Every structure is written in structure tokens, then in C-alpha cells.
Amino acid sequence: MPELPEVETIVRELRKKLSGKKLLRLEIFDRRLRRLRLPLPLKISSVDRHGKYIVVHTKKGKLLLHLRMTGRLRFAKKVSRAPEEKHERARFYFGGGVILKFIDSRRFGTIEWFDFTRYKWKTEKLPELGLNPMKGEFNAGSLKDVLRLRSRAIRSLLLDQKIVAGLGTIYADEALWYAKIAPGRKSDSLTDAEVKRLVASIKRVLRLAIKKGGTTFRDYRKTGGDPGGYQFFRKVYGREGLPCFRCRGKIKRMKIGGRSAHFCPACQK
DNA sequence: CCCGGCGCCTGAGGGC
DNA sequence: TGCCCTCAGGCGCCGG
């Protein structure tokens, strides 16, 4: 599941390879993407991340990609005419013989084009996002403010992209473990000290995961096909029944808000 | 407005 | 070995 660190890793690779290049041609293999139309050719000015969205900037508009669950981007040198991999959904051809494949077995991934001439008066279509955890705007004060407005399980709030942009199941669980906060705690019950720990924990785990190139649990790969490395540093995600690295308690898995959360009941309070 | 629940999808994995 | 069932989970949408 690509979350902020995985998307950031991909964005950095795309930025390096695509900045200044021209997108010449687009091939669509999946009916779900058939409505996508681009004013080609398009010169790529830069590549950015917004939460879990990949944003490709051009003068004419923005291309928004979301990998959802199983989406992958893979650079290729030479390709045959038909889709080469089982789940190749689209293919981008750039100048200089650079080819980028969009592969997505579950088909939840999206590619959207926001044309500047049109989206100026249709801004409501752009995804609405909460605090950016990699920026200074994300601090104990700002997080406390949004957490106090609600009374839901903290785990559910952390997954809400309108509250904090970029966390998914893996890093929400990891951050709560570092902060020693139980995932089921009501958001408005957190003390100032706990919110402070949570902010530090989120920043810490995201930074480490970016440094490791993300978590490869199943589908995620970098654009060259290599796996990330954070899975070797995991504290709770996917460690059900194994001993807690902090207190030796047994890691538990529990449904919270319909999604399974991993945590240590002994040391997360 | 807010929240919980469902649907979208397909492959993996468990039970028998 | 093979079949069937459940589960995985980001996010949009719907309805209470």
C-alpha cells in the first residue's frame, strides 16, 4: 500500500528522470482509464507529491496519479506493442526513449488530468487534504486543534486524509507504537504530552521510511523494480503474535473502524 | 455536517 | 491438488 514514504520515493525518482522531458504519447490498456485525454505533447516542468498523490506539473495543466492499493510505476527501455506485464494498465512515452509503465493488479489506481483552462472554475474537484506531516505546519498545536474537534478512535483519524495527509495503515500503526498510544483511544482524550509524542513519532517514522525507500510488503516496488527497505524496521505492522520490541508483550491485531490495526496492548496505553 | 458501512477490484492464503 | 471462501485496504459515495 503506497503511503507517503512510498509515494515520496517514487516522486523523487520521477523528478530526476522526467523533469524537462516531453511526454509524447500515452497508451491505455484498461477500460477504466479510457476517458483520459491529454493535450500532447506536454513538457514536464516538475513532479511533486500531495499527500499520496503524484502531481506532474506542466504549463497546460496537472496530471494527478494515485496508486491506491497495488499501483506501480516502472521505467522501461524497450517495450513490445502489447502490454508486457499481466496488469499493465497504461504506458507513457517520453522524449529520449524513456518509457513509464503503470501497473495495477487491483485497478483502484487513478490517473486524472486537470487542465488549467478548465480547473480554475472547478477547483472543488481537486482533492482536499489536511496537514502535511513533513512540514512545519504539522506540530503539537495544529494537530491538537484538529483532534479536539472530533471524538473518534485516533487510528481512524490518522487515516483520514483531510486530517493528516499521507498516512495509511502501516505508518499510522507504526507511529502510534512509537508514541505509546493505543489505536482505539478517542482523539479528544489525548493529553498535550501524548499529542506531542504523536507528532514526533509520525515525523520520525516517515523520515526513516523515506530514507529506507518505503515498505515492500507485497506489491510496492520502486520505479526500477527494486523493493523498499522499511519492512526490516517495522515495529508492529504485520507482526501479529510476535513479541513487542519494547516490552516483549504480544503484538495484537484488532479491527478499528473496519480496518485492522496492529499494536502492543501492554505498552500502548 | 459527521460518521459508519459498502463497493470497487483481484490475488493470496487458509480450510477441507 | 483444487476449489471455495475470506481478507487485504485507500477512498468515494451513500444513507442514517
PDB file of C-alpha atoms (C1' of nucleotides) in Angstrom:
ATOM      1  CA  MET A   1       0.000   0.000   0.000  1.00  0.00           C
ATOM      2  CA  PRO A   2       1.794   3.072  -1.144  1.00  0.00           C
ATOM      3  CA  GLU A   3       1.639   5.691   1.607  1.00  0.00           C
ATOM      4  CA  LEU A   4       3.563   8.921   1.947  1.00  0.00           C
ATOM      5  CA  PRO A   5       7.086   7.375   2.083  1.00  0.00           C
ATOM      6  CA  GLU A   6       6.459   5.116  -0.905  1.00  0.00           C
ATOM      7  CA  VAL A   7       4.935   7.944  -2.954  1.00  0.00           C
ATOM      8  CA  GLU A   8       7.764  10.286  -1.927  1.00  0.00           C
ATOM      9  CA  THR A   9      10.330   7.690  -3.043  1.00  0.00           C
ATOM     10  CA  ILE A  10       8.633   7.335  -6.421  1.00  0.00           C
ATOM     11  CA  VAL A  11       8.233  11.092  -6.829  1.00  0.00           C
ATOM     12  CA  ARG A  12      11.946  11.651  -6.248  1.00  0.00           C
ATOM     13  CA  GLU A  13      12.790   9.100  -8.925  1.00  0.00           C
ATOM     14  CA  LEU A  14      10.265  10.564 -11.372  1.00  0.00           C
ATOM     15  CA  ARG A  15      11.542  14.078 -10.730  1.00  0.00           C
ATOM     16  CA  LYS A  16      15.059  13.007 -11.571  1.00  0.00           C
ATOM     17  CA  LYS A  17      14.118  11.213 -14.773  1.00  0.00           C
ATOM     18  CA  LEU A  18      11.212  13.243 -16.127  1.00  0.00           C
ATOM     19  CA  SER A  19      11.903  16.918 -15.348  1.00  0.00           C
ATOM     20  CA  GLY A  20      12.271  18.844 -18.603  1.00  0.00           C
ATOM     21  CA  LYS A  21      11.260  15.844 -20.712  1.00  0.00           C
ATOM     22  CA  LYS A  22       8.393  15.814 -23.165  1.00  0.00           C
ATOM     23  CA  LEU A  23       5.511  13.411 -22.795  1.00  0.00           C
ATOM     24  CA  LEU A  24       4.900  12.372 -26.386  1.00  0.00           C
ATOM     25  CA  ARG A  25       2.394   9.550 -26.289  1.00  0.00           C
ATOM     26  CA  LEU A  26       0.039   7.741 -23.957  1.00  0.00           C
ATOM     27  CA  GLU A  27      -1.276   4.218 -24.378  1.00  0.00           C
ATOM     28  CA  ILE A  28      -4.245   2.985 -22.356  1.00  0.00           C
ATOM     29  CA  PHE A  29      -4.851  -0.724 -21.861  1.00  0.00           C
ATOM     30  CA  ASP A  30      -7.538  -0.586 -19.157  1.00  0.00           C
ATOM     31  CA  ARG A  31     -11.160   0.430 -19.861  1.00  0.00           C
ATOM     32  CA  ARG A  32     -11.256   2.232 -16.517  1.00  0.00           C
ATOM     33  CA  LEU A  33      -8.726   4.764 -17.801  1.00  0.00           C
ATOM     34  CA  ARG A  34     -10.151   5.152 -21.297  1.00  0.00           C
ATOM     35  CA  ARG A  35     -11.600   8.627 -20.678  1.00  0.00           C
ATOM     36  CA  LEU A  36      -8.166  10.125 -20.041  1.00  0.00           C
ATOM     37  CA  ARG A  37      -7.257  12.664 -22.740  1.00  0.00           C
ATOM     38  CA  LEU A  38      -4.060  14.711 -22.732  1.00  0.00           C
ATOM     39  CA  PRO A  39      -3.082  17.669 -24.945  1.00  0.00           C
ATOM     40  CA  LEU A  40       0.107  16.051 -26.218  1.00  0.00           C
ATOM     41  CA  PRO A  41       2.951  16.753 -26.428  1.00  0.00           C
ATOM     42  CA  LEU A  42       3.370  18.012 -22.859  1.00  0.00           C
ATOM     43  CA  LYS A  43       6.583  19.345 -21.402  1.00  0.00           C
ATOM     44  CA  ILE A  44       7.073  18.207 -17.798  1.00  0.00           C
ATOM     45  CA  SER A  45       8.142  21.145 -15.650  1.00  0.00           C
ATOM     46  CA  SER A  46       8.303  19.329 -12.299  1.00  0.00           C
ATOM     47  CA  VAL A  47       6.991  16.408 -10.251  1.00  0.00           C
ATOM     48  CA  ASP A  48       5.529  16.775  -6.771  1.00  0.00           C
ATOM     49  CA  ARG A  49       3.705  14.907  -4.049  1.00  0.00           C
ATOM     50  CA  HIS A  50       0.453  15.961  -2.403  1.00  0.00           C
ATOM     51  CA  GLY A  51      -0.418  13.507   0.330  1.00  0.00           C
ATOM     52  CA  LYS A  52      -0.455  10.215  -1.531  1.00  0.00           C
ATOM     53  CA  TYR A  53      -0.965  11.874  -4.914  1.00  0.00           C
ATOM     54  CA  ILE A  54       1.766  12.155  -7.503  1.00  0.00           C
ATOM     55  CA  VAL A  55       1.469  15.518  -9.257  1.00  0.00           C
ATOM     56  CA  VAL A  56       3.103  16.025 -12.642  1.00  0.00           C
ATOM     57  CA  HIS A  57       3.224  19.739 -13.454  1.00  0.00           C
ATOM     58  CA  THR A  58       3.098  21.173 -16.954  1.00  0.00           C
ATOM     59  CA  LYS A  59       2.244  24.602 -18.349  1.00  0.00           C
ATOM     60  CA  LYS A  60      -1.090  23.370 -19.616  1.00  0.00           C
ATOM     61  CA  GLY A  61      -2.254  21.579 -16.505  1.00  0.00           C
ATOM     62  CA  LYS A  62      -1.524  18.951 -13.876  1.00  0.00           C
ATOM     63  CA  LEU A  63      -1.525  15.192 -14.116  1.00  0.00           C
ATOM     64  CA  LEU A  64      -2.633  13.548 -10.863  1.00  0.00           C
ATOM     65  CA  LEU A  65      -1.784   9.909 -10.221  1.00  0.00           C
ATOM     66  CA  HIS A  66      -2.903   7.865  -7.252  1.00  0.00           C
ATOM     67  CA  LEU A  67      -1.585   4.326  -6.791  1.00  0.00           C
ATOM     68  CA  ARG A  68      -4.255   3.332  -4.248  1.00  0.00           C
ATOM     69  CA  MET A  69      -3.515  -0.286  -3.188  1.00  0.00           C
ATOM     70  CA  THR A  70      -1.478  -2.031  -5.822  1.00  0.00           C
ATOM     71  CA  GLY A  71      -0.467   0.639  -8.328  1.00  0.00           C
ATOM     72  CA  ARG A  72       3.147   0.680  -9.500  1.00  0.00           C
ATOM     73  CA  LEU A  73       5.206   2.809 -11.854  1.00  0.00           C
ATOM     74  CA  ARG A  74       8.047   1.159 -13.688  1.00  0.00           C
ATOM     75  CA  PHE A  75      10.589   2.616 -16.079  1.00  0.00           C
ATOM     76  CA  ALA A  76      11.385   0.572 -19.176  1.00  0.00           C
ATOM     77  CA  LYS A  77      13.836   0.984 -22.018  1.00  0.00           C
ATOM     78  CA  LYS A  78      12.317  -1.040 -24.772  1.00  0.00           C
ATOM     79  CA  VAL A  79       8.823  -2.426 -24.964  1.00  0.00           C
ATOM     80  CA  SER A  80       6.739  -4.586 -27.220  1.00  0.00           C
ATOM     81  CA  ARG A  81       3.491  -3.311 -28.655  1.00  0.00           C
ATOM     82  CA  ALA A  82       1.073  -5.091 -26.331  1.00  0.00           C
ATOM     83  CA  PRO A  83       1.062  -4.853 -22.525  1.00  0.00           C
ATOM     84  CA  GLU A  84       4.027  -6.869 -21.323  1.00  0.00           C
ATOM     85  CA  GLU A  85       3.104  -7.478 -17.736  1.00  0.00           C
ATOM     86  CA  LYS A  86      -0.165  -9.038 -16.757  1.00  0.00           C
ATOM     87  CA  HIS A  87      -1.534  -5.901 -15.133  1.00  0.00           C
ATOM     88  CA  GLU A  88      -0.053  -3.116 -17.222  1.00  0.00           C
ATOM     89  CA  ARG A  89      -2.837  -0.529 -17.435  1.00  0.00           C
ATOM     90  CA  ALA A  90      -1.178   2.366 -19.249  1.00  0.00           C
ATOM     91  CA  ARG A  91       2.111   3.364 -20.785  1.00  0.00           C
ATOM     92  CA  PHE A  92       3.731   6.814 -21.080  1.00  0.00           C
ATOM     93  CA  TYR A  93       6.280   7.544 -23.806  1.00  0.00           C
ATOM     94  CA  PHE A  94       8.702  10.405 -23.156  1.00  0.00           C
ATOM     95  CA  GLY A  95      11.422  12.007 -25.256  1.00  0.00           C
ATOM     96  CA  GLY A  96      14.821  10.328 -25.186  1.00  0.00           C
ATOM     97  CA  GLY A  97      13.284   6.843 -25.327  1.00  0.00           C
ATOM     98  CA  VAL A  98      12.080   6.954 -21.721  1.00  0.00           C
ATOM     99  CA  ILE A  99       9.035   4.772 -21.142  1.00  0.00           C
ATOM    100  CA  LEU A 100       6.978   4.601 -17.954  1.00  0.00           C
ATOM    101  CA  LYS A 101       4.543   1.763 -17.321  1.00  0.00           C
ATOM    102  CA  PHE A 102       1.589   1.980 -14.973  1.00  0.00           C
ATOM    103  CA  ILE A 103       0.913  -1.453 -13.489  1.00  0.00           C
ATOM    104  CA  ASP A 104      -2.014  -2.099 -11.153  1.00  0.00           C
ATOM    105  CA  SER A 105      -3.499  -5.520 -10.425  1.00  0.00           C
ATOM    106  CA  ARG A 106      -6.454  -4.303  -8.362  1.00  0.00           C
ATOM    107  CA  ARG A 107      -7.268  -1.461 -10.746  1.00  0.00           C
ATOM    108  CA  PHE A 108      -8.032   1.022  -7.964  1.00  0.00           C
ATOM    109  CA  GLY A 109      -5.323   3.386  -9.144  1.00  0.00           C
ATOM    110  CA  THR A 110      -6.326   6.611 -10.872  1.00  0.00           C
ATOM    111  CA  ILE A 111      -4.825   8.968 -13.439  1.00  0.00           C
ATOM    112  CA  GLU A 112      -6.534  12.340 -13.829  1.00  0.00           C
ATOM    113  CA  TRP A 113      -5.795  15.366 -15.945  1.00  0.00           C
ATOM    114  CA  PHE A 114      -6.595  18.857 -14.621  1.00  0.00           C
ATOM    115  CA  ASP A 115      -6.493  21.317 -17.469  1.00  0.00           C
ATOM    116  CA  PHE A 116      -5.640  24.861 -16.329  1.00  0.00           C
ATOM    117  CA  THR A 117      -8.228  26.414 -18.639  1.00  0.00           C
ATOM    118  CA  ARG A 118     -10.902  24.347 -17.013  1.00  0.00           C
ATOM    119  CA  TYR A 119      -9.994  23.573 -13.432  1.00  0.00           C
ATOM    120  CA  LYS A 120      -9.781  27.219 -12.399  1.00  0.00           C
ATOM    121  CA  TRP A 121     -13.532  27.167 -12.052  1.00  0.00           C
ATOM    122  CA  LYS A 122     -13.717  23.543 -10.978  1.00  0.00           C
ATOM    123  CA  THR A 123     -11.317  23.598  -8.078  1.00  0.00           C
ATOM    124  CA  GLU A 124     -13.707  21.528  -5.986  1.00  0.00           C
ATOM    125  CA  LYS A 125     -12.608  18.511  -7.967  1.00  0.00           C
ATOM    126  CA  LEU A 126      -9.098  18.728  -6.570  1.00  0.00           C
ATOM    127  CA  PRO A 127      -8.562  16.501  -3.536  1.00  0.00           C
ATOM    128  CA  GLU A 128      -8.981  18.272  -0.229  1.00  0.00           C
ATOM    129  CA  LEU A 129      -6.096  17.450   2.103  1.00  0.00           C
ATOM    130  CA  GLY A 130      -5.272  18.043   5.767  1.00  0.00           C
ATOM    131  CA  LEU A 131      -1.967  18.842   7.450  1.00  0.00           C
ATOM    132  CA  ASN A 132       1.254  17.965   5.662  1.00  0.00           C
ATOM    133  CA  PRO A 133       3.218  15.908   8.214  1.00  0.00           C
ATOM    134  CA  MET A 134       6.534  16.734   6.549  1.00  0.00           C
ATOM    135  CA  LYS A 135       6.112  20.474   7.047  1.00  0.00           C
ATOM    136  CA  GLY A 136       6.331  22.848   9.971  1.00  0.00           C
ATOM    137  CA  GLU A 137       2.559  23.385   9.823  1.00  0.00           C
ATOM    138  CA  PHE A 138       2.294  19.921  11.413  1.00  0.00           C
ATOM    139  CA  ASN A 139       3.028  20.408  15.106  1.00  0.00           C
ATOM    140  CA  ALA A 140       1.538  19.685  18.528  1.00  0.00           C
ATOM    141  CA  GLY A 141      -0.611  22.807  18.364  1.00  0.00           C
ATOM    142  CA  SER A 142      -2.118  22.243  14.921  1.00  0.00           C
ATOM    143  CA  LEU A 143      -2.680  18.509  15.462  1.00  0.00           C
ATOM    144  CA  LYS A 144      -4.270  19.124  18.854  1.00  0.00           C
ATOM    145  CA  ASP A 145      -6.652  21.599  17.247  1.00  0.00           C
ATOM    146  CA  VAL A 146      -7.949  19.094  14.681  1.00  0.00           C
ATOM    147  CA  LEU A 147      -8.038  16.146  17.106  1.00  0.00           C
ATOM    148  CA  ARG A 148     -10.136  18.072  19.626  1.00  0.00           C
ATOM    149  CA  LEU A 149     -12.810  18.798  17.015  1.00  0.00           C
ATOM    150  CA  ARG A 150     -13.674  15.095  16.820  1.00  0.00           C
ATOM    151  CA  SER A 151     -14.211  12.178  19.121  1.00  0.00           C
ATOM    152  CA  ARG A 152     -13.224   9.156  17.088  1.00  0.00           C
ATOM    153  CA  ALA A 153     -10.570   6.475  17.505  1.00  0.00           C
ATOM    154  CA  ILE A 154      -7.198   8.159  16.946  1.00  0.00           C
ATOM    155  CA  ARG A 155      -6.280   5.422  14.456  1.00  0.00           C
ATOM    156  CA  SER A 156      -9.273   6.282  12.255  1.00  0.00           C
ATOM    157  CA  LEU A 157      -8.488   9.988  12.373  1.00  0.00           C
ATOM    158  CA  LEU A 158      -4.868   9.400  11.365  1.00  0.00           C
ATOM    159  CA  LEU A 159      -6.097   7.546   8.272  1.00  0.00           C
ATOM    160  CA  ASP A 160      -8.371  10.452   7.331  1.00  0.00           C
ATOM    161  CA  GLN A 161      -6.551  12.368   4.596  1.00  0.00           C
ATOM    162  CA  LYS A 162      -8.493  15.527   5.453  1.00  0.00           C
ATOM    163  CA  ILE A 163      -6.889  15.486   8.918  1.00  0.00           C
ATOM    164  CA  VAL A 164      -3.294  14.441   8.133  1.00  0.00           C
ATOM    165  CA  ALA A 165      -2.292  13.829   4.512  1.00  0.00           C
ATOM    166  CA  GLY A 166      -0.213  10.785   3.700  1.00  0.00           C
ATOM    167  CA  LEU A 167      -0.622   8.183   6.443  1.00  0.00           C
ATOM    168  CA  GLY A 168      -2.077   4.736   5.763  1.00  0.00           C
ATOM    169  CA  THR A 169      -2.372   1.598   7.871  1.00  0.00           C
ATOM    170  CA  ILE A 170       1.326   0.836   8.097  1.00  0.00           C
ATOM    171  CA  TYR A 171       2.627   4.192   9.285  1.00  0.00           C
ATOM    172  CA  ALA A 172      -0.418   5.019  11.427  1.00  0.00           C
ATOM    173  CA  ASP A 173       0.254   1.802  13.369  1.00  0.00           C
ATOM    174  CA  GLU A 174       3.997   2.392  13.488  1.00  0.00           C
ATOM    175  CA  ALA A 175       3.611   5.979  14.710  1.00  0.00           C
ATOM    176  CA  LEU A 176       1.121   5.004  17.431  1.00  0.00           C
ATOM    177  CA  TRP A 177       3.557   2.365  18.656  1.00  0.00           C
ATOM    178  CA  TYR A 178       6.402   4.887  18.889  1.00  0.00           C
ATOM    179  CA  ALA A 179       4.072   7.309  20.694  1.00  0.00           C
ATOM    180  CA  LYS A 180       2.881   4.536  23.088  1.00  0.00           C
ATOM    181  CA  ILE A 181      -0.746   5.370  22.320  1.00  0.00           C
ATOM    182  CA  ALA A 182      -3.418   2.676  21.881  1.00  0.00           C
ATOM    183  CA  PRO A 183      -5.111   2.906  18.448  1.00  0.00           C
ATOM    184  CA  GLY A 184      -8.612   2.837  19.934  1.00  0.00           C
ATOM    185  CA  ARG A 185      -8.125   5.930  22.105  1.00  0.00           C
ATOM    186  CA  LYS A 186     -10.612   8.715  21.417  1.00  0.00           C
ATOM    187  CA  SER A 187      -8.856  11.561  19.659  1.00  0.00           C
ATOM    188  CA  ASP A 188     -10.115  14.176  22.126  1.00  0.00           C
ATOM    189  CA  SER A 189      -8.825  12.172  25.098  1.00  0.00           C
ATOM    190  CA  LEU A 190      -5.144  12.599  24.195  1.00  0.00           C
ATOM    191  CA  THR A 191      -3.142  14.714  26.621  1.00  0.00           C
ATOM    192  CA  ASP A 192      -0.863  17.504  25.406  1.00  0.00           C
ATOM    193  CA  ALA A 193       2.142  15.289  26.098  1.00  0.00           C
ATOM    194  CA  GLU A 194       0.643  12.467  24.025  1.00  0.00           C
ATOM    195  CA  VAL A 195      -0.123  14.734  21.064  1.00  0.00           C
ATOM    196  CA  LYS A 196       3.435  15.992  21.235  1.00  0.00           C
ATOM    197  CA  ARG A 197       4.769  12.421  21.217  1.00  0.00           C
ATOM    198  CA  LEU A 198       2.453  11.531  18.338  1.00  0.00           C
ATOM    199  CA  VAL A 199       3.712  14.416  16.192  1.00  0.00           C
ATOM    200  CA  ALA A 200       7.323  13.455  16.870  1.00  0.00           C
ATOM    201  CA  SER A 201       6.560   9.781  16.184  1.00  0.00           C
ATOM    202  CA  ILE A 202       4.836  10.457  12.869  1.00  0.00           C
ATOM    203  CA  LYS A 203       7.715  12.633  11.683  1.00  0.00           C
ATOM    204  CA  ARG A 204      10.248  10.094  12.871  1.00  0.00           C
ATOM    205  CA  VAL A 205       8.669   7.067  11.216  1.00  0.00           C
ATOM    206  CA  LEU A 206       8.004   8.882   7.938  1.00  0.00           C
ATOM    207  CA  ARG A 207      11.546  10.176   7.750  1.00  0.00           C
ATOM    208  CA  LEU A 208      13.004   6.743   8.454  1.00  0.00           C
ATOM    209  CA  ALA A 209      10.706   5.071   5.932  1.00  0.00           C
ATOM    210  CA  ILE A 210      11.609   7.595   3.212  1.00  0.00           C
ATOM    211  CA  LYS A 211      15.267   7.004   3.966  1.00  0.00           C
ATOM    212  CA  LYS A 212      14.690   3.266   3.505  1.00  0.00           C
ATOM    213  CA  GLY A 213      12.768   3.769   0.248  1.00  0.00           C
ATOM    214  CA  GLY A 214       9.379   2.708   1.646  1.00  0.00           C
ATOM    215  CA  THR A 215       7.880  -0.603   2.765  1.00  0.00           C
ATOM    216  CA  THR A 216       7.604  -3.565   0.410  1.00  0.00           C
ATOM    217  CA  PHE A 217       5.103  -5.893   1.988  1.00  0.00           C
ATOM    218  CA  ARG A 218       3.535  -7.208  -1.161  1.00  0.00           C
ATOM    219  CA  ASP A 219       3.112  -5.112  -4.301  1.00  0.00           C
ATOM    220  CA  TYR A 220       5.070  -1.917  -3.833  1.00  0.00           C
ATOM    221  CA  ARG A 221       8.262  -1.501  -5.852  1.00  0.00           C
ATOM    222  CA  LYS A 222      10.414   1.472  -6.751  1.00  0.00           C
ATOM    223  CA  THR A 223      10.414   2.669 -10.383  1.00  0.00           C
ATOM    224  CA  GLY A 224      13.391   0.455 -11.207  1.00  0.00           C
ATOM    225  CA  GLY A 225      11.638  -2.622  -9.787  1.00  0.00           C
ATOM    226  CA  ASP A 226      13.587  -2.812  -6.521  1.00  0.00           C
ATOM    227  CA  PRO A 227      11.834  -3.242  -3.164  1.00  0.00           C
ATOM    228  CA  GLY A 228      11.986  -0.695  -0.357  1.00  0.00           C
ATOM    229  CA  GLY A 229      13.666  -1.449   2.956  1.00  0.00           C
ATOM    230  CA  TYR A 230      11.461  -0.238   5.809  1.00  0.00           C
ATOM    231  CA  GLN A 231       9.849  -3.676   6.235  1.00  0.00           C
ATOM    232  CA  PHE A 232      13.004  -4.742   8.106  1.00  0.00           C
ATOM    233  CA  PHE A 233      12.471  -1.921  10.615  1.00  0.00           C
ATOM    234  CA  ARG A 234       8.748  -2.477  11.272  1.00  0.00           C
ATOM    235  CA  LYS A 235       7.666  -2.444  14.900  1.00  0.00           C
ATOM    236  CA  VAL A 236       4.045  -3.601  14.702  1.00  0.00           C
ATOM    237  CA  TYR A 237       2.599  -3.773  11.185  1.00  0.00           C
ATOM    238  CA  GLY A 238       2.275  -7.424  10.146  1.00  0.00           C
ATOM    239  CA  ARG A 239       3.836  -8.595  13.436  1.00  0.00           C
ATOM    240  CA  GLU A 240       0.693 -10.096  14.977  1.00  0.00           C
ATOM    241  CA  GLY A 241       1.568 -12.628  17.708  1.00  0.00           C
ATOM    242  CA  LEU A 242       5.243 -11.655  17.765  1.00  0.00           C
ATOM    243  CA  PRO A 243       6.924 -10.049  20.789  1.00  0.00           C
ATOM    244  CA  CYS A 244       6.940  -6.269  21.156  1.00  0.00           C
ATOM    245  CA  PHE A 245      10.444  -4.848  20.662  1.00  0.00           C
ATOM    246  CA  ARG A 246       9.938  -2.557  23.640  1.00  0.00           C
ATOM    247  CA  CYS A 247       8.265  -4.705  26.315  1.00  0.00           C
ATOM    248  CA  ARG A 248       8.150  -8.272  24.913  1.00  0.00           C
ATOM    249  CA  GLY A 249       4.326  -8.198  25.058  1.00  0.00           C
ATOM    250  CA  LYS A 250       2.416  -9.931  22.282  1.00  0.00           C
ATOM    251  CA  ILE A 251       1.513  -7.735  19.299  1.00  0.00           C
ATOM    252  CA  LYS A 252      -2.233  -7.780  18.671  1.00  0.00           C
ATOM    253  CA  ARG A 253      -4.335  -7.143  15.620  1.00  0.00           C
ATOM    254  CA  MET A 254      -7.784  -5.638  16.011  1.00  0.00           C
ATOM    255  CA  LYS A 255     -10.430  -4.094  13.776  1.00  0.00           C
ATOM    256  CA  ILE A 256     -10.795  -0.396  14.415  1.00  0.00           C
ATOM    257  CA  GLY A 257     -13.190   1.493  12.181  1.00  0.00           C
ATOM    258  CA  GLY A 258     -13.415  -1.542   9.904  1.00  0.00           C
ATOM    259  CA  ARG A 259      -9.660  -1.722   9.299  1.00  0.00           C
ATOM    260  CA  SER A 260      -7.205  -3.934  11.143  1.00  0.00           C
ATOM    261  CA  ALA A 261      -4.795  -2.141  13.448  1.00  0.00           C
ATOM    262  CA  HIS A 262      -1.593  -3.632  14.875  1.00  0.00           C
ATOM    263  CA  PHE A 263      -0.415  -2.625  18.329  1.00  0.00           C
ATOM    264  CA  CYS A 264       1.058  -3.751  21.650  1.00  0.00           C
ATOM    265  CA  PRO A 265      -1.688  -3.798  24.290  1.00  0.00           C
ATOM    266  CA  ALA A 266       0.941  -3.952  27.040  1.00  0.00           C
ATOM    267  CA  CYS A 267       2.806  -0.722  26.342  1.00  0.00           C
ATOM    268  CA  GLN A 268       0.422   1.331  24.191  1.00  0.00           C
ATOM    269  CA  LYS A 269      -1.996   3.000  26.571  1.00  0.00           C
TER     270      LYS A 269
ATOM    271  C1'  DC B   1     -22.255  18.025   8.962  1.00  0.00           C
ATOM    272  C1'  DC B   2     -20.477  13.724  10.612  1.00  0.00           C
ATOM    273  C1'  DC B   3     -19.724   9.130  10.716  1.00  0.00           C
ATOM    274  C1'  DG B   4     -20.045   4.135   9.688  1.00  0.00           C
ATOM    275  C1'  DG B   5     -20.527   0.952   6.143  1.00  0.00           C
ATOM    276  C1'  DC B   6     -20.323  -0.628   1.490  1.00  0.00           C
ATOM    277  C1'  DG B   7     -18.409  -1.159  -3.214  1.00  0.00           C
ATOM    278  C1'  DC B   8     -14.765  -1.099  -6.201  1.00  0.00           C
ATOM    279  C1'  DC B   9     -11.135  -4.949  -7.606  1.00  0.00           C
ATOM    280  C1'  DT B  10      -8.050  -9.198  -7.831  1.00  0.00           C
ATOM    281  C1'  DG B  11      -4.612 -12.230  -5.792  1.00  0.00           C
ATOM    282  C1'  DA B  12      -3.099 -14.627  -1.778  1.00  0.00           C
ATOM    283  C1'  DG B  13      -3.859 -17.818   1.610  1.00  0.00           C
ATOM    284  C1'  DG B  14      -6.475 -20.943   4.627  1.00  0.00           C
ATOM    285  C1'  DG B  15      -9.667 -24.853   5.191  1.00  0.00           C
ATOM    286  C1'  DC B  16     -11.160 -29.123   3.642  1.00  0.00           C
TER     287       DC B  16
ATOM    288  C1'  DT C   1      -4.149 -30.736  -5.811  1.00  0.00           C
ATOM    289  C1'  DG C   2      -8.062 -27.917  -6.407  1.00  0.00           C
ATOM    290  C1'  DC C   3     -11.988 -25.437  -5.145  1.00  0.00           C
ATOM    291  C1'  DC C   4     -14.242 -22.014  -2.439  1.00  0.00           C
ATOM    292  C1'  DC C   5     -14.303 -18.557   0.793  1.00  0.00           C
ATOM    293  C1'  DT C   6     -12.446 -14.641   3.167  1.00  0.00           C
ATOM    294  C1'  DC C   7      -9.431 -10.990   3.565  1.00  0.00           C
ATOM    295  C1'  DA C   8      -6.460  -7.185   2.211  1.00  0.00           C
ATOM    296  C1'  DG C   9      -7.356  -1.662   2.347  1.00  0.00           C
ATOM    297  C1'  DG C  10      -7.495   3.659   0.000  1.00  0.00           C
ATOM    298  C1'  DC C  11     -11.050   6.261  -0.932  1.00  0.00           C
ATOM    299  C1'  DG C  12     -15.597   7.822  -2.993  1.00  0.00           C
ATOM    300  C1'  DC C  13     -20.174   7.593  -2.107  1.00  0.00           C
ATOM    301  C1'  DC C  14     -24.480   6.840   0.289  1.00  0.00           C
ATOM    302  C1'  DG C  15     -27.655   6.952   3.925  1.00  0.00           C
ATOM    303  C1'  DG C  16     -28.882   7.348   8.863  1.00  0.00           C
TER     304       DG C  16
END
